[in-house]
Amino acid sequence: MGYRKVSEPEDIGLYRTYREEAVPLTNSTPSTTEKEHAFTDSVPVHLEPYLQTKPTFGLTDEQVLERRSRFGRNELMEKKRNKLLHFLSFFTGAISYLMEISLILTALTKDWLDFGIILGMLIINAVIGYVEENRAESAIASLKDSLALHCRCWRNGQLVEVASGDIVVGDIVVLRLGDIVPADAKLLGIGASGEAIETDLQVDQSSLTGESLPSKKKPGSLVYSSCVVKQGQQQAVVVRTGPDTFIGKTASLITVTTDSGRFQKVINYIGNFLIIISILLVLVLFVYDLVEQKNKSGTITGDQVLAILNEMVVLTIAAIPVGLPTVMSVTMAIGAKQLAKRQVIVKRLTAVEEFASVSILCSDKTGTLTKNELTFDEPHLSKTYEKNDILLYSYLASEVATDDPIEFAVRTAAESQHPQVMNDGSHTVQGYKLISFKPFNPVDKTAQATVQDLSTLTTFRVAKGAPPAIFELVGGDAEAEAMVDSFASRGLRSLAVARTVDGMDRWELVGLLTLIDPPRHDSAETLAECQQFGISVKMITGDQRVIAKEVAGRLGMGQNIMDADELADTSKSDQEIADMCLYSDGFARVIPEHKYRVVELLQERGYFVAMTGDGVNDAPALKKANVGIAVAGATDAARSASDIVLLEPGLSAIIDGIKISRIIFQRLQSYALYRITSTIHFLLFFFVITLAEDWKMPPVFLILISLLNDAATLIMAVDNVSISPSPNMWRLRLLIVLSFVLAVALSLFSFAHFYIFRDVLHATPGELSTIMYLHISSAPHFVIFSTRTNTFWWKSLPSIVFTVIVLGTQVIALVLSVYGVFGEDQNIAGIGWVRGVIIIAISLGIFLIIDMLKVLTIFIWDKLERNPSSFVSKKAPTSKAAAFIQQRSRMGYDRAMRRESTSSVKSY
C-alpha cells in the first residue's frame, strides 16, 4: 500500500496510524514533541526486578501487599478539602470582614436587632455558597463512582477480576477488546492463557494524545493507563501505577495553576471601594460628634462614646452593601440550577459569571468537534463507475471478523448506503456470492476476493488496498495518482479499489475511497452560534496540521493552523507568538504543555479563555483556563480540573451555558451598579446634612432602609434581562464613575427634598424624619429599574415578580410613613396619604431623570473610549490580530452556513 512505518511509541504527538500509513507525513523529522516524550517508553532500571513475574501465574498475595506499601495504590491522589475550613472560607472577603467587625461592635453596644440582621446575612451567604458547590461536587463524585474500573489479573495462578486501584507494579493483567488499560504496562506477546497470538494489540490513545486513529502495539511496547483496547488480546506486566503513569505525570501539571477567580477579585474591588469611603466618612462623622459633644458638655463619658459609636455602626450597616455577597451567591446558584436542567454541571459557582466574559473558546478536536470514528468521505471514481459500485466492491473485499477501523468504516458505509448489502450482520450481498477471500497482509498490501455474479454466473475478482499496490495491478492511473497526492495534502487517507474485467486477468480501477474522522453533526452549528455571540473558537489537536486544516474547513472555521513548534519558537517574543495565536484558527501536534501555553498567552493579552476537553492531556489547560469545560465522557483528570462538566455529547450545551451566564452577569452587574449608587448617595447625603445641619435620621429608619431594600434585591436573581451579543466584561472604572454621577444627582434631589419640606412647607421635625425616610427608601430603590440595562429602561422591561416585589417594599414604607408607626418618642410622625403619594410620585419622576442621565453618561464614556487620544482599558485587546480575528472568523462561518454543511462530511 506504499505504507511507511511509524515508530511506536516515540511518535507521541504525531498523527499515528492504527497499523501503517497510507500517505506520507508532511514532516518526517522527529519533532521536539517526540523528543520530550520519548521517556514514556523507558522503564527505570530499579524496577526491572519487580517485572520478572511469571505469566499465567502472577503475584502472590504477600507480594501484592508488599508492593502496594512500597508504590502505593494505583490511583491519582486527590487533595481532600477540609469541610469546616471550606465552609469558613465563605466568611472571608472585604465585605464579610467589615460585617464581622460590625457584628462585634453591635454586640458591644448591645444592639441585638442589628446583630441578628448582620449575623443572618453572613450565615445565609455562606450556606448558599457551600451547599451549591458541594452539590456540584457530589454530582461529579457520583459520575466517577459509576465509572469505577475493574480488570482481569493473574494472582496466585488464577485469573481473577480485581479493582483497578488494587493493581501493583509487576501484576500480570489481561487486556482484551473494550478494556480500559488500568496502568502503564508492557505487552508480553502472549494470550490470556499463554497461547500464541495472531494479531497485535490496537489501542485508542485519543484520551492522551488527542489523535483520531488507534495505535498498533507490538510485543514489548508500552500501553498507557486510561487508553482503550480496540482489537486483540494480550497479557501485559504492569510497570508504572498511580502518579508515576503517563496520565499521572500529566495530571501533576494541574497543581501549577493557583489563580483566584475573577469574580472574587471584582467583589473585593467593589467591596473595598465602598468600605473605604464608608469608613472614612463615618470616621469623620464620629469625630465630629465627639467634638460636638465635648463642646456642649465640656466632657465625654464612656456611655456617650458608646452611644455615638452605636449610631455610627447603624449608619455603616445601612450604607455598606451587606447583602452584596448574598445577592450574588443566590443569583449564581439559580443560574447553576438552570444549567443543571440542561445537563451542564457547574462545579465552581463563580464560573457561571465568568463564562459570560469568555471571548475565546479553545476546543479539543477528537471526540469533541469530531466523532472520533473513521467515516468515508466523497470518493474519487474512475471511468463510468458510480458511488454504489465502489461501496459494493470494497465491501466484497472486506474482512468480517475484525474491528479494524478501516474495515469497520467500509462495512458501515456499505450496509447503510448500498441497497444490495444486507444490514443484518450476515455479511451477504444480494445477487453476489463470495467464493474465496484473501485478507490484507503487509506483503502485497491488498485484500482480495473472488466473487460470482449470480445473475450472469460470471466470476471476477475485487481488490482494495494501498493506492500504489492497486495502481501496480491496474497498470497505473495518472489521474488517480494525482488525486492521492491531493488527498494527502489535505490529510485524507486514500484506499484504492479495483476489479477484474473481461475474465480474471485484466484489472480496472474502480476508484479511491477517502477516510476521515468527521465532524459531529452539531459542531458547525454550535461554532456558528458561538461566533454569533462574539466568541472566537480555536481548535486544538494532537493531529498533524493538514488534518486539522481539513476538519476546520468542514466546520466552517478558518484554516490558519499553527504548528506546536511555532509556540516554542525562541526567535520570537511572547508578544509575537501571542499575536500568532490570535490570528490562528487552531493548533496542531500539541501536547499538554502547549495547550497550557496557548491559554496562558491569550490570557496575558487580556482575553477570557474557555477550554473544552475530555482527555488527560487537556487537564492542565482546563485548570489554567478561566473556564474549563469537561465534555461528556471526559476522564476523571479532566473533570477534576474543570469548572463545568457537560453530560451530553458535543458542544451544543455550551450555547445554553453562554446564554444563561450572560443573563446572570447582567443581573449581577445591575445589582452592583444599583448598590454602589445607593451607597454613595446614602453616605454623601448623610455626611453633608450631618455636618451642615446637624440632622440625624432615627436609627429605626436606617435599619428599615437596609432590611427592606436589601431583601427586595434578592429577587433580581429571577429578573428579565436581555442577552448580550458579545462577551460581558466588568467595566469597573465606568461602574464607579457612573455610580458617582447617579449618586450625586440623587443627593441633589435629596437635599432639595430636605430643604423644601423643612423651609418652604414647614414640616415638623417628626414629619421631616418620616418624609426623608420615605424619599431615601424609594428614590434610590426605584433606580434599580434603570440599572438593569445600559439603554433606556423601557427597552428591557422587568419581570412581573421583580416589579411587584420592588414596588411592594415601597408600599410597606409608604404605609409606615403615612401612619408614623414608630411614634413620637422616636421623633417620628405620620405624614398622611397625600404627602406620602406625592413623595412616591416624585421618586418615580426622579427615576426617569436618572435613567436619561445614565444613558447620557454611558454614551459620553463610550465616545471617549473610542477616541484614540483617550485612555483605553488595560484589559481591552488592542492588537491588529485581535481586531482582525473576529472579521476573518465570521467570514469562515458564513461560508459554512452558505454551503449548508453543518451535518455534511463533504470536501471543503
CSV table of N, CA and C in Angstrom, one decimal, residues 160-285:
chain,number,residue,atom,x,y,z
A,160,VAL,N,-8.3,-13.7,38.0
A,160,VAL,CA,-9.4,-13.1,38.8
A,160,VAL,C,-9.6,-11.7,38.4
A,161,GLU,N,-10.8,-11.2,38.7
A,161,GLU,CA,-11.2,-9.8,38.5
A,161,GLU,C,-10.9,-8.9,39.7
A,162,VAL,N,-10.1,-7.9,39.6
A,162,VAL,CA,-9.8,-7.0,40.7
A,162,VAL,C,-10.0,-5.6,40.3
A,163,ALA,N,-10.2,-4.7,41.3
A,163,ALA,CA,-10.4,-3.3,41.1
A,163,ALA,C,-9.1,-2.7,40.6
A,164,SER,N,-9.2,-1.8,39.6
A,164,SER,CA,-8.0,-1.2,39.0
A,164,SER,C,-7.1,-0.5,40.1
A,165,GLY,N,-7.8,0.0,41.1
A,165,GLY,CA,-7.0,0.7,42.1
A,165,GLY,C,-6.1,-0.2,42.9
A,166,ASP,N,-6.4,-1.6,42.9
A,166,ASP,CA,-5.6,-2.6,43.6
A,166,ASP,C,-4.4,-3.1,42.8
A,167,ILE,N,-4.3,-2.7,41.6
A,167,ILE,CA,-3.2,-3.2,40.7
A,167,ILE,C,-1.8,-2.7,41.3
A,168,VAL,N,-0.8,-3.5,41.2
A,168,VAL,CA,0.5,-3.1,41.7
A,168,VAL,C,1.6,-3.3,40.6
A,169,VAL,N,2.7,-2.8,40.7
A,169,VAL,CA,3.8,-3.0,39.8
A,169,VAL,C,4.2,-4.5,39.8
A,170,GLY,N,4.3,-5.1,38.6
A,170,GLY,CA,4.6,-6.5,38.4
A,170,GLY,C,3.4,-7.3,38.2
A,171,ASP,N,2.2,-6.8,38.4
A,171,ASP,CA,1.0,-7.6,38.2
A,171,ASP,C,0.9,-8.0,36.7
A,172,ILE,N,0.4,-9.2,36.4
A,172,ILE,CA,0.1,-9.6,35.1
A,172,ILE,C,-1.4,-9.4,34.8
A,173,VAL,N,-1.7,-8.5,33.9
A,173,VAL,CA,-3.1,-8.2,33.5
A,173,VAL,C,-3.4,-8.7,32.2
A,174,VAL,N,-4.6,-9.0,31.9
A,174,VAL,CA,-5.1,-9.5,30.6
A,174,VAL,C,-5.9,-8.4,30.0
A,175,LEU,N,-5.4,-7.9,28.8
A,175,LEU,CA,-6.1,-6.9,28.1
A,175,LEU,C,-6.8,-7.4,26.9
A,176,ARG,N,-8.1,-7.1,26.8
A,176,ARG,CA,-8.9,-7.6,25.7
A,176,ARG,C,-9.7,-6.5,25.1
A,177,LEU,N,-10.4,-6.8,24.0
A,177,LEU,CA,-11.2,-5.8,23.3
A,177,LEU,C,-12.2,-5.1,24.2
A,178,GLY,N,-12.2,-3.8,24.2
A,178,GLY,CA,-13.1,-3.0,25.0
A,178,GLY,C,-12.5,-2.6,26.4
A,179,ASP,N,-11.4,-3.2,26.8
A,179,ASP,CA,-10.9,-3.0,28.2
A,179,ASP,C,-10.2,-1.6,28.2
A,180,ILE,N,-10.3,-0.9,29.4
A,180,ILE,CA,-9.6,0.3,29.6
A,180,ILE,C,-8.3,-0.1,30.4
A,181,VAL,N,-7.2,0.2,29.8
A,181,VAL,CA,-5.9,-0.2,30.4
A,181,VAL,C,-5.8,0.4,31.8
A,182,PRO,N,-5.6,-0.4,32.8
A,182,PRO,CA,-5.6,0.1,34.2
A,182,PRO,C,-4.4,0.8,34.7
A,183,ALA,N,-3.2,0.5,34.1
A,183,ALA,CA,-2.0,1.2,34.5
A,183,ALA,C,-1.0,1.0,33.3
A,184,ASP,N,0.1,1.8,33.3
A,184,ASP,CA,1.1,1.6,32.3
A,184,ASP,C,1.6,0.2,32.3
A,185,ALA,N,1.6,-0.5,31.2
A,185,ALA,CA,2.0,-1.9,31.2
A,185,ALA,C,2.8,-2.3,29.9
A,186,LYS,N,3.6,-3.3,30.0
A,186,LYS,CA,4.4,-3.7,28.9
A,186,LYS,C,3.8,-5.0,28.4
A,187,LEU,N,3.6,-5.0,27.0
A,187,LEU,CA,2.9,-6.2,26.4
A,187,LEU,C,3.9,-7.4,26.4
A,188,LEU,N,3.4,-8.6,26.7
A,188,LEU,CA,4.2,-9.8,26.7
A,188,LEU,C,4.1,-10.6,25.5
A,189,GLY,N,3.2,-10.3,24.6
A,189,GLY,CA,3.1,-11.1,23.3
A,189,GLY,C,2.5,-12.4,23.4
A,190,ILE,N,1.7,-12.7,24.5
A,190,ILE,CA,1.0,-14.0,24.6
A,190,ILE,C,-0.4,-13.7,25.0
A,191,GLY,N,-1.3,-14.7,24.7
A,191,GLY,CA,-2.7,-14.6,25.0
A,191,GLY,C,-3.0,-14.8,26.5
A,192,ALA,N,-4.3,-14.7,26.8
A,192,ALA,CA,-4.7,-14.7,28.2
A,192,ALA,C,-4.3,-16.0,28.9
A,193,SER,N,-4.2,-17.1,28.2
A,193,SER,CA,-3.8,-18.4,28.8
A,193,SER,C,-2.4,-18.8,28.4
A,194,GLY,N,-1.6,-17.9,27.9
A,194,GLY,CA,-0.3,-18.2,27.5
A,194,GLY,C,-0.1,-18.7,26.1
A,195,GLU,N,-1.2,-18.7,25.3
A,195,GLU,CA,-1.2,-19.2,23.9
A,195,GLU,C,-0.6,-18.1,23.0
A,196,ALA,N,-0.1,-18.5,21.8
A,196,ALA,CA,0.4,-17.6,20.9
A,196,ALA,C,-0.7,-16.7,20.3
A,197,ILE,N,-0.3,-15.5,20.0
A,197,ILE,CA,-1.3,-14.5,19.4
A,197,ILE,C,-1.0,-14.4,17.9
A,198,GLU,N,-2.1,-14.0,17.2
A,198,GLU,CA,-2.0,-13.9,15.8
A,198,GLU,C,-2.1,-12.4,15.3
A,199,THR,N,-2.6,-11.6,16.2
A,199,THR,CA,-2.7,-10.2,15.8
A,199,THR,C,-2.1,-9.3,16.9
A,200,ASP,N,-1.6,-8.2,16.5
A,200,ASP,CA,-1.1,-7.2,17.5
A,200,ASP,C,-2.2,-6.5,18.2
A,201,LEU,N,-1.9,-5.8,19.3
A,201,LEU,CA,-3.0,-5.1,20.0
A,201,LEU,C,-3.1,-3.7,19.4
A,202,GLN,N,-4.4,-3.3,19.2
A,202,GLN,CA,-4.6,-1.9,18.7
A,202,GLN,C,-5.3,-1.1,19.9
A,203,VAL,N,-4.7,0.1,20.2
A,203,VAL,CA,-5.1,0.8,21.3
A,203,VAL,C,-5.5,2.2,20.9
A,204,ASP,N,-6.7,2.7,21.5
A,204,ASP,CA,-7.1,4.1,21.2
A,204,ASP,C,-6.5,4.9,22.3
A,205,GLN,N,-5.6,5.8,21.9
A,205,GLN,CA,-4.9,6.7,22.8
A,205,GLN,C,-5.4,8.1,22.7
A,206,SER,N,-6.6,8.3,22.2
A,206,SER,CA,-7.1,9.7,22.0
A,206,SER,C,-7.2,10.5,23.3
A,207,SER,N,-7.5,9.8,24.4
A,207,SER,CA,-7.6,10.5,25.7
A,207,SER,C,-6.3,11.1,26.1
A,208,LEU,N,-5.2,10.5,25.6
A,208,LEU,CA,-3.8,11.1,25.9
A,208,LEU,C,-3.3,12.0,24.9
A,209,THR,N,-3.4,11.6,23.6
A,209,THR,CA,-2.7,12.3,22.5
A,209,THR,C,-3.7,13.1,21.7
A,210,GLY,N,-5.0,12.9,21.8
A,210,GLY,CA,-5.9,13.6,21.0
A,210,GLY,C,-6.0,13.2,19.6
A,211,GLU,N,-5.4,12.0,19.2
A,211,GLU,CA,-5.3,11.6,17.9
A,211,GLU,C,-6.5,10.7,17.5
A,212,SER,N,-6.9,10.7,16.3
A,212,SER,CA,-8.1,10.0,15.9
A,212,SER,C,-8.0,8.5,15.8
A,213,LEU,N,-6.9,8.0,15.3
A,213,LEU,CA,-6.9,6.5,15.0
A,213,LEU,C,-6.2,5.7,16.0
A,214,PRO,N,-6.5,4.5,16.2
A,214,PRO,CA,-5.9,3.6,17.2
A,214,PRO,C,-4.4,3.4,16.8
A,215,SER,N,-3.6,3.1,17.8
A,215,SER,CA,-2.2,2.8,17.6
A,215,SER,C,-1.9,1.3,17.7
A,216,LYS,N,-1.1,0.8,16.8
A,216,LYS,CA,-0.7,-0.6,16.8
A,216,LYS,C,0.4,-0.8,17.8
A,217,LYS,N,0.2,-1.8,18.7
A,217,LYS,CA,1.2,-2.1,19.7
A,217,LYS,C,1.7,-3.5,19.6
A,218,LYS,N,3.0,-3.6,19.4
A,218,LYS,CA,3.7,-4.9,19.3
A,218,LYS,C,4.1,-5.4,20.6
A,219,PRO,N,4.4,-6.7,20.7
A,219,PRO,CA,5.0,-7.2,22.0
A,219,PRO,C,6.2,-6.4,22.4
A,220,GLY,N,6.3,-6.1,23.7
A,220,GLY,CA,7.4,-5.3,24.2
A,220,GLY,C,7.0,-3.8,24.3
A,221,SER,N,6.0,-3.4,23.6
A,221,SER,CA,5.6,-2.0,23.6
A,221,SER,C,4.8,-1.7,24.9
A,222,LEU,N,4.8,-0.4,25.3
A,222,LEU,CA,4.1,0.0,26.4
A,222,LEU,C,2.7,0.5,26.0
A,223,VAL,N,1.7,0.1,26.8
A,223,VAL,CA,0.3,0.7,26.7
A,223,VAL,C,0.1,1.5,28.0
A,224,TYR,N,-0.7,2.6,27.8
A,224,TYR,CA,-0.8,3.6,28.9
A,224,TYR,C,-2.1,3.5,29.6
A,225,SER,N,-2.1,3.9,30.8
A,225,SER,CA,-3.3,3.9,31.6
A,225,SER,C,-4.3,4.8,31.0
A,226,SER,N,-5.6,4.4,31.1
A,226,SER,CA,-6.8,5.1,30.6
A,226,SER,C,-7.0,4.9,29.1
A,227,CYS,N,-6.1,4.3,28.3
A,227,CYS,CA,-6.3,4.0,26.9
A,227,CYS,C,-7.3,2.8,26.8
A,228,VAL,N,-7.9,2.7,25.6
A,228,VAL,CA,-8.9,1.7,25.4
A,228,VAL,C,-8.4,0.7,24.3
A,229,VAL,N,-8.6,-0.6,24.6
A,229,VAL,CA,-8.2,-1.6,23.7
A,229,VAL,C,-9.2,-1.8,22.6
A,230,LYS,N,-8.8,-1.6,21.3
A,230,LYS,CA,-9.7,-1.7,20.2
A,230,LYS,C,-9.7,-3.0,19.5
A,231,GLN,N,-8.6,-3.7,19.6
A,231,GLN,CA,-8.5,-5.0,18.9
A,231,GLN,C,-7.4,-5.8,19.5
A,232,GLY,N,-7.6,-7.1,19.6
A,232,GLY,CA,-6.6,-8.1,20.0
A,232,GLY,C,-6.7,-8.4,21.5
A,233,GLN,N,-5.8,-9.3,21.9
A,233,GLN,CA,-5.8,-9.8,23.3
A,233,GLN,C,-4.4,-10.1,23.7
A,234,GLN,N,-3.9,-9.7,24.8
A,234,GLN,CA,-2.6,-10.0,25.3
A,234,GLN,C,-2.5,-9.9,26.8
A,235,GLN,N,-1.5,-10.6,27.3
A,235,GLN,CA,-1.1,-10.3,28.7
A,235,GLN,C,-0.1,-9.2,28.7
A,236,ALA,N,0.0,-8.5,29.8
A,236,ALA,CA,0.9,-7.4,30.0
A,236,ALA,C,1.4,-7.3,31.4
A,237,VAL,N,2.6,-6.9,31.7
A,237,VAL,CA,3.1,-6.7,33.0
A,237,VAL,C,3.1,-5.2,33.4
A,238,VAL,N,2.5,-4.9,34.5
A,238,VAL,CA,2.4,-3.5,35.0
A,238,VAL,C,3.7,-3.0,35.3
A,239,VAL,N,4.1,-1.8,34.7
A,239,VAL,CA,5.4,-1.2,35.0
A,239,VAL,C,5.3,0.1,35.8
A,240,ARG,N,4.2,0.8,35.7
A,240,ARG,CA,4.0,2.0,36.5
A,240,ARG,C,2.6,2.1,36.9
A,241,THR,N,2.3,2.6,38.1
A,241,THR,CA,1.0,2.8,38.7
A,241,THR,C,0.8,4.2,39.2
A,242,GLY,N,-0.5,4.6,39.4
A,242,GLY,CA,-0.8,5.8,40.1
A,242,GLY,C,-0.2,7.1,39.5
A,243,PRO,N,0.4,7.9,40.3
A,243,PRO,CA,1.0,9.2,39.9
A,243,PRO,C,2.3,9.0,39.0
A,244,ASP,N,2.8,7.8,38.9
A,244,ASP,CA,4.0,7.5,38.1
A,244,ASP,C,3.7,7.2,36.7
A,245,THR,N,2.4,7.0,36.4
A,245,THR,CA,2.0,6.7,35.0
A,245,THR,C,2.0,7.9,34.1
A,246,PHE,N,1.9,7.7,32.8
A,246,PHE,CA,1.9,8.8,31.9
A,246,PHE,C,0.7,9.8,32.2
A,247,ILE,N,-0.4,9.2,32.5
A,247,ILE,CA,-1.6,10.0,32.9
A,247,ILE,C,-1.3,10.8,34.2
A,248,GLY,N,-0.6,10.1,35.1
A,248,GLY,CA,-0.3,10.7,36.4
A,248,GLY,C,0.7,11.9,36.3
A,249,LYS,N,1.7,11.7,35.4
A,249,LYS,CA,2.6,12.8,35.2
A,249,LYS,C,2.0,14.0,34.6
A,250,THR,N,1.0,13.7,33.6
A,250,THR,CA,0.3,14.8,33.0
A,250,THR,C,-0.6,15.5,34.0
A,251,ALA,N,-1.3,14.8,34.8
A,251,ALA,CA,-2.2,15.4,35.8
A,251,ALA,C,-1.5,16.2,36.8
A,252,SER,N,-0.2,15.9,37.1
A,252,SER,CA,0.5,16.7,38.0
A,252,SER,C,0.7,18.2,37.6
A,253,LEU,N,0.6,18.4,36.3
A,253,LEU,CA,0.7,19.8,35.8
A,253,LEU,C,-0.4,20.7,36.4
A,254,ILE,N,-1.5,20.1,36.8
A,254,ILE,CA,-2.7,20.8,37.3
A,254,ILE,C,-2.3,21.7,38.5
A,255,THR,N,-1.4,21.2,39.3
A,255,THR,CA,-1.0,21.9,40.5
A,255,THR,C,-0.3,23.2,40.2
A,256,VAL,N,0.1,23.5,39.0
A,256,VAL,CA,0.8,24.7,38.7
A,256,VAL,C,-0.2,25.9,38.8
A,257,THR,N,-1.4,25.7,38.5
A,257,THR,CA,-2.4,26.9,38.4
A,257,THR,C,-3.1,27.1,39.7
A,258,THR,N,-2.8,28.3,40.2
A,258,THR,CA,-3.4,28.7,41.5
A,258,THR,C,-4.1,30.1,41.5
A,259,ASP,N,-4.4,30.5,40.3
A,259,ASP,CA,-5.0,31.9,40.2
A,259,ASP,C,-6.4,31.9,40.8
A,260,SER,N,-6.7,32.9,41.5
A,260,SER,CA,-8.0,33.1,42.1
A,260,SER,C,-9.0,33.5,41.0
A,261,GLY,N,-10.3,33.3,41.2
A,261,GLY,CA,-11.3,33.6,40.2
A,261,GLY,C,-11.4,35.1,40.0
A,262,ARG,N,-11.8,35.5,38.8
A,262,ARG,CA,-12.0,36.9,38.5
A,262,ARG,C,-13.2,37.5,39.3
A,263,PHE,N,-14.2,36.7,39.6
A,263,PHE,CA,-15.4,37.2,40.2
A,263,PHE,C,-15.0,37.6,41.7
A,264,GLN,N,-14.2,36.8,42.4
A,264,GLN,CA,-13.8,37.2,43.7
A,264,GLN,C,-13.1,38.5,43.7
A,265,LYS,N,-12.2,38.7,42.7
A,265,LYS,CA,-11.5,40.0,42.6
A,265,LYS,C,-12.4,41.2,42.4
A,266,VAL,N,-13.5,41.0,41.5
A,266,VAL,CA,-14.4,42.0,41.3
A,266,VAL,C,-15.2,42.4,42.6
A,267,ILE,N,-15.6,41.4,43.3
A,267,ILE,CA,-16.4,41.6,44.5
A,267,ILE,C,-15.5,42.3,45.5
A,268,ASN,N,-14.2,41.9,45.6
A,268,ASN,CA,-13.3,42.6,46.5
A,268,ASN,C,-13.1,44.0,46.1
A,269,TYR,N,-13.0,44.2,44.8
A,269,TYR,CA,-12.8,45.6,44.3
A,269,TYR,C,-13.9,46.5,44.7
A,270,ILE,N,-15.1,46.0,44.4
A,270,ILE,CA,-16.3,46.8,44.8
A,270,ILE,C,-16.4,47.0,46.3
A,271,GLY,N,-16.2,45.9,47.0
A,271,GLY,CA,-16.3,45.9,48.4
A,271,GLY,C,-15.3,46.8,49.1
A,272,ASN,N,-14.1,46.7,48.6
A,272,ASN,CA,-13.0,47.6,49.2
A,272,ASN,C,-13.3,49.1,48.9
A,273,PHE,N,-13.8,49.4,47.7
A,273,PHE,CA,-14.1,50.7,47.4
A,273,PHE,C,-15.2,51.3,48.3
A,274,LEU,N,-16.3,50.5,48.4
A,274,LEU,CA,-17.4,51.0,49.3
A,274,LEU,C,-17.0,51.1,50.8
A,275,ILE,N,-16.2,50.1,51.2
A,275,ILE,CA,-15.8,50.1,52.6
A,275,ILE,C,-14.9,51.3,52.9
A,276,ILE,N,-14.0,51.5,52.0
A,276,ILE,CA,-13.0,52.7,52.3
A,276,ILE,C,-13.8,54.0,52.4
A,277,ILE,N,-14.7,54.3,51.4
A,277,ILE,CA,-15.4,55.6,51.5
A,277,ILE,C,-16.3,55.6,52.7
A,278,SER,N,-16.9,54.4,53.0
A,278,SER,CA,-17.9,54.3,54.2
A,278,SER,C,-17.1,54.6,55.5
A,279,ILE,N,-16.0,53.9,55.7
A,279,ILE,CA,-15.3,54.1,56.9
A,279,ILE,C,-14.7,55.5,57.0
A,280,LEU,N,-14.2,56.1,55.9
A,280,LEU,CA,-13.6,57.4,56.0
A,280,LEU,C,-14.7,58.4,56.4
A,281,LEU,N,-15.9,58.4,55.7
A,281,LEU,CA,-16.9,59.4,56.0
A,281,LEU,C,-17.5,59.1,57.4
A,282,VAL,N,-17.7,57.9,57.8
A,282,VAL,CA,-18.2,57.6,59.1
A,282,VAL,C,-17.3,58.0,60.2
A,283,LEU,N,-16.0,57.8,60.0
A,283,LEU,CA,-15.0,58.3,61.0
A,283,LEU,C,-15.0,59.8,61.2
A,284,VAL,N,-15.2,60.5,60.0
A,284,VAL,CA,-15.3,62.0,60.1
A,284,VAL,C,-16.5,62.3,61.0
A,285,LEU,N,-17.6,61.7,60.7
A,285,LEU,CA,-18.8,62.0,61.5
A,285,LEU,C,-18.7,61.6,62.9
